[in-house]
Structures are given as structure tokens and as C-alpha cells.
Short mmCIF file of C-alpha atoms in Angstrom, two decimals:
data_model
loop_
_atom_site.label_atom_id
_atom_site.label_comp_id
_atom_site.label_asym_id
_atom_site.label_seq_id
_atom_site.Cartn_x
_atom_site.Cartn_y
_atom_site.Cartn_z
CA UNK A 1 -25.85 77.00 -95.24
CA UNK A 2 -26.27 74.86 -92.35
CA UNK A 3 -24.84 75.15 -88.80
CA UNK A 4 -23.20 72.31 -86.62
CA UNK A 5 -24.84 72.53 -83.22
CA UNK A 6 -22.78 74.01 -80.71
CA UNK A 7 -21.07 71.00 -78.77
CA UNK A 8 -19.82 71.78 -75.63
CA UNK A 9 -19.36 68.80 -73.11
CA UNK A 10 -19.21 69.54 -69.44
CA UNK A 11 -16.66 67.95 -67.69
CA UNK A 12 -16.56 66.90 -63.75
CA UNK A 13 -13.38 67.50 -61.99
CA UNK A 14 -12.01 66.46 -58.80
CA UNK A 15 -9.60 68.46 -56.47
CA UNK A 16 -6.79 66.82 -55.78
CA UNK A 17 -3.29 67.80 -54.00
CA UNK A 18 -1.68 68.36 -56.87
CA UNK A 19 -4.98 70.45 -58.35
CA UNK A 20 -7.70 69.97 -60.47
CA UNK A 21 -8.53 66.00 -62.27
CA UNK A 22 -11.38 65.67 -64.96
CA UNK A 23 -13.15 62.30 -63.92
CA UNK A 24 -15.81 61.95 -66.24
CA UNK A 25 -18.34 63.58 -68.52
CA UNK A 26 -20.99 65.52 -66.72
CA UNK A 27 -23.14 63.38 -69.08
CA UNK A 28 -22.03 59.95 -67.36
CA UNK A 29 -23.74 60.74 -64.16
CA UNK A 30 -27.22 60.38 -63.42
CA UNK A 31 -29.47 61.79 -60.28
CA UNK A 32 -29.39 59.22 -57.54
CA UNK A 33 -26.93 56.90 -59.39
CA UNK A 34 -23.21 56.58 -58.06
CA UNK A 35 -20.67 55.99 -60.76
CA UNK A 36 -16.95 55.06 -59.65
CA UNK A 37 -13.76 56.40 -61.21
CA UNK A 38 -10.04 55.78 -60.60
CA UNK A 39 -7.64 58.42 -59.53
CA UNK A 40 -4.17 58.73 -60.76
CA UNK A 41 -2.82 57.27 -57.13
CA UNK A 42 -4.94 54.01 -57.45
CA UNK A 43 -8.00 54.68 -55.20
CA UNK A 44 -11.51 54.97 -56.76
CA UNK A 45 -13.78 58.13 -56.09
CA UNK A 46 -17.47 57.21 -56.07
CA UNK A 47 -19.50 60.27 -57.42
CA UNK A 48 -22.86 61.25 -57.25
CA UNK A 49 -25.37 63.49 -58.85
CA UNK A 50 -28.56 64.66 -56.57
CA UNK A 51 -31.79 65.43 -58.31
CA UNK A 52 -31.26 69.22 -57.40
CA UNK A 53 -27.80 68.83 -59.48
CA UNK A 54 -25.86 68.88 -56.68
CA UNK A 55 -22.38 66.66 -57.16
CA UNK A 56 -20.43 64.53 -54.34
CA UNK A 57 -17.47 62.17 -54.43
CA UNK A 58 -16.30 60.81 -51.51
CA UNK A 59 -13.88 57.57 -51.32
CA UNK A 60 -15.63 54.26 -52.94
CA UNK A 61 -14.26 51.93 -50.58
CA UNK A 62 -16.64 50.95 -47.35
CA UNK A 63 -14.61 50.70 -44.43
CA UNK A 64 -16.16 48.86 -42.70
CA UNK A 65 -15.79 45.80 -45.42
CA UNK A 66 -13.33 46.86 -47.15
CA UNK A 67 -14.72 46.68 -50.22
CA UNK A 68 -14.81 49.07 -53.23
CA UNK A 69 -18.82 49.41 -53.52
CA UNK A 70 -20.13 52.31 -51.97
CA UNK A 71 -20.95 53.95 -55.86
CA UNK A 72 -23.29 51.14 -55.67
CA UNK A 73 -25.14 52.41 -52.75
CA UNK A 74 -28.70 53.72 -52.50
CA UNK A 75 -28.61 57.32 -51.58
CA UNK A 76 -31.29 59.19 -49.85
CA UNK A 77 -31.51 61.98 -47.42
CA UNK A 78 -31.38 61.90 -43.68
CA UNK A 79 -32.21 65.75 -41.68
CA UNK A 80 -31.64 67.11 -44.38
CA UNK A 81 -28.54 65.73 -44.99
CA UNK A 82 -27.68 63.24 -48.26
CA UNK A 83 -26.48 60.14 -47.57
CA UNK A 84 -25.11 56.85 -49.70
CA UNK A 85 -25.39 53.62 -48.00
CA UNK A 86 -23.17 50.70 -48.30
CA UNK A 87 -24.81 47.84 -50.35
CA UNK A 88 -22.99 45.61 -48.17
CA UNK A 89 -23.36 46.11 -44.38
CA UNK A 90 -26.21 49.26 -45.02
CA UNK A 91 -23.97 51.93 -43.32
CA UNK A 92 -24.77 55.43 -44.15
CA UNK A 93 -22.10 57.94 -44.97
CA UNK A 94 -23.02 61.48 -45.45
CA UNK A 95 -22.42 62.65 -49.12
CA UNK A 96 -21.14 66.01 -47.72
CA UNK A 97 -18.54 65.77 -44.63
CA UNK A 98 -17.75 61.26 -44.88
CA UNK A 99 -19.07 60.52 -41.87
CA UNK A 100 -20.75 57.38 -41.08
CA UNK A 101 -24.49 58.48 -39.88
CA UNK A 102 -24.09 55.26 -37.79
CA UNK A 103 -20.94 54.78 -36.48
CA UNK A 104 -19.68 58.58 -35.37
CA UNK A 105 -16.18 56.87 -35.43
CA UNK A 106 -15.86 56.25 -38.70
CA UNK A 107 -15.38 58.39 -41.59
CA UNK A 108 -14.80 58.25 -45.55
CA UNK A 109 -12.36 61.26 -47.27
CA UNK A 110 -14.78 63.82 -49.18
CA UNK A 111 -13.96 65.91 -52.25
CA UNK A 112 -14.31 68.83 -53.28
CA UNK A 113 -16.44 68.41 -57.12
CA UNK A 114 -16.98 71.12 -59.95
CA UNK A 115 -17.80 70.86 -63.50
CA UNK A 116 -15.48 72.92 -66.02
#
């Protein structure tokens, strides 16, 4: 007799108001690769996986074009601290707290990210 292997696919979930939201397939997201994904409300989440397997979302769209790219962005670290920035104008957010590493003004929402 044979055995099927065992088949158990992560999922990554977002917390919402309304609770938890599976996004994606723990499998669709690679280490220092962004991947966007729409919410039920409209907006896009961009997520990202660190090489430590540490996840992130924070909102996709760059305020300061207002464009829906910052999944596209080349992370890195800054202090310490991860970071995307915006393939547009280069702004870096901070993959933890939102907050624009070069404009203290400005700010993307965070979420909070587990994988059930």
C-alpha cells in the first residue's frame, strides 16, 4: 500500500476590522519579493516575505504618487529596520510601523500578518 503525502498548504492571513482574511498561499510569496492582493473593501495590500521568514503587508499604494506599486519595490534594511521603496519616486517606507524613512510626515497603514 502506498501513502499520499501529507498536503497541508499554509495560508497567509490578514487582520482586518471585521477579523481574520486569507490573502494568499504561503507558497506565493518569495523572500525579498512583494506580491499585491486585493481586500474585500477595494484597496490592495502589498506583502512581503524577508529572508529570515518574517511577513509584512502594509498598503500598496505610494502616496506620494498615488500609484498602486509599492509590491514592486526593492526592499532592504535600513538600522536595522526593513524597508520597501517606491519604484517610482524611491521613497522608503518601513515594512514594520508605514512610515516614510524620508519624509517623517508621511505614513502608509500596516497590518498585522500570520499564516494559519
Amino acid at each position: 500500500m502506498t501513502l499520499a503525502p501529507e498536503t497541508t498548504t499554509m495560508t497567509v492571513q490578514l487582520q482586518l476590522d471585521d477579523g481574520w482574511f486569507t490573502v494568499c498561499d504561503l507558497s506565493v510569496l518569495m523572500p525579498g519579493r512583494g506580491v499585491a492582493a486585493l481586500l474585500p473593501d477595494g484597496r490592495q495590500v502589498a506583502l512581503f516575505l524577508d529572508r529570515a521568514g518574517r511577513m509584512y503587508a502594509i498598503d500598496n499604494r505610494d502616496p506620494f504618487s498615488g500609484a498602486a506599486v509599492l509590491s514592486r519595490g526593492l526592499t532592504g534594511t535600513h538600522q536595522g529596520r526593513p524597508f520597501v521603496a517606491s519604484p517610482l519616486l524611491k521613497q522608503r517606507f518601513d515594512l514594520e510601523s508605514g512610515k516614510c524613512l524620508d519624509d517623517e510626515t508621511v505614513t502608509v497603514a500596516t497590518y498585522e500578518v500570520r499564516t494559519h
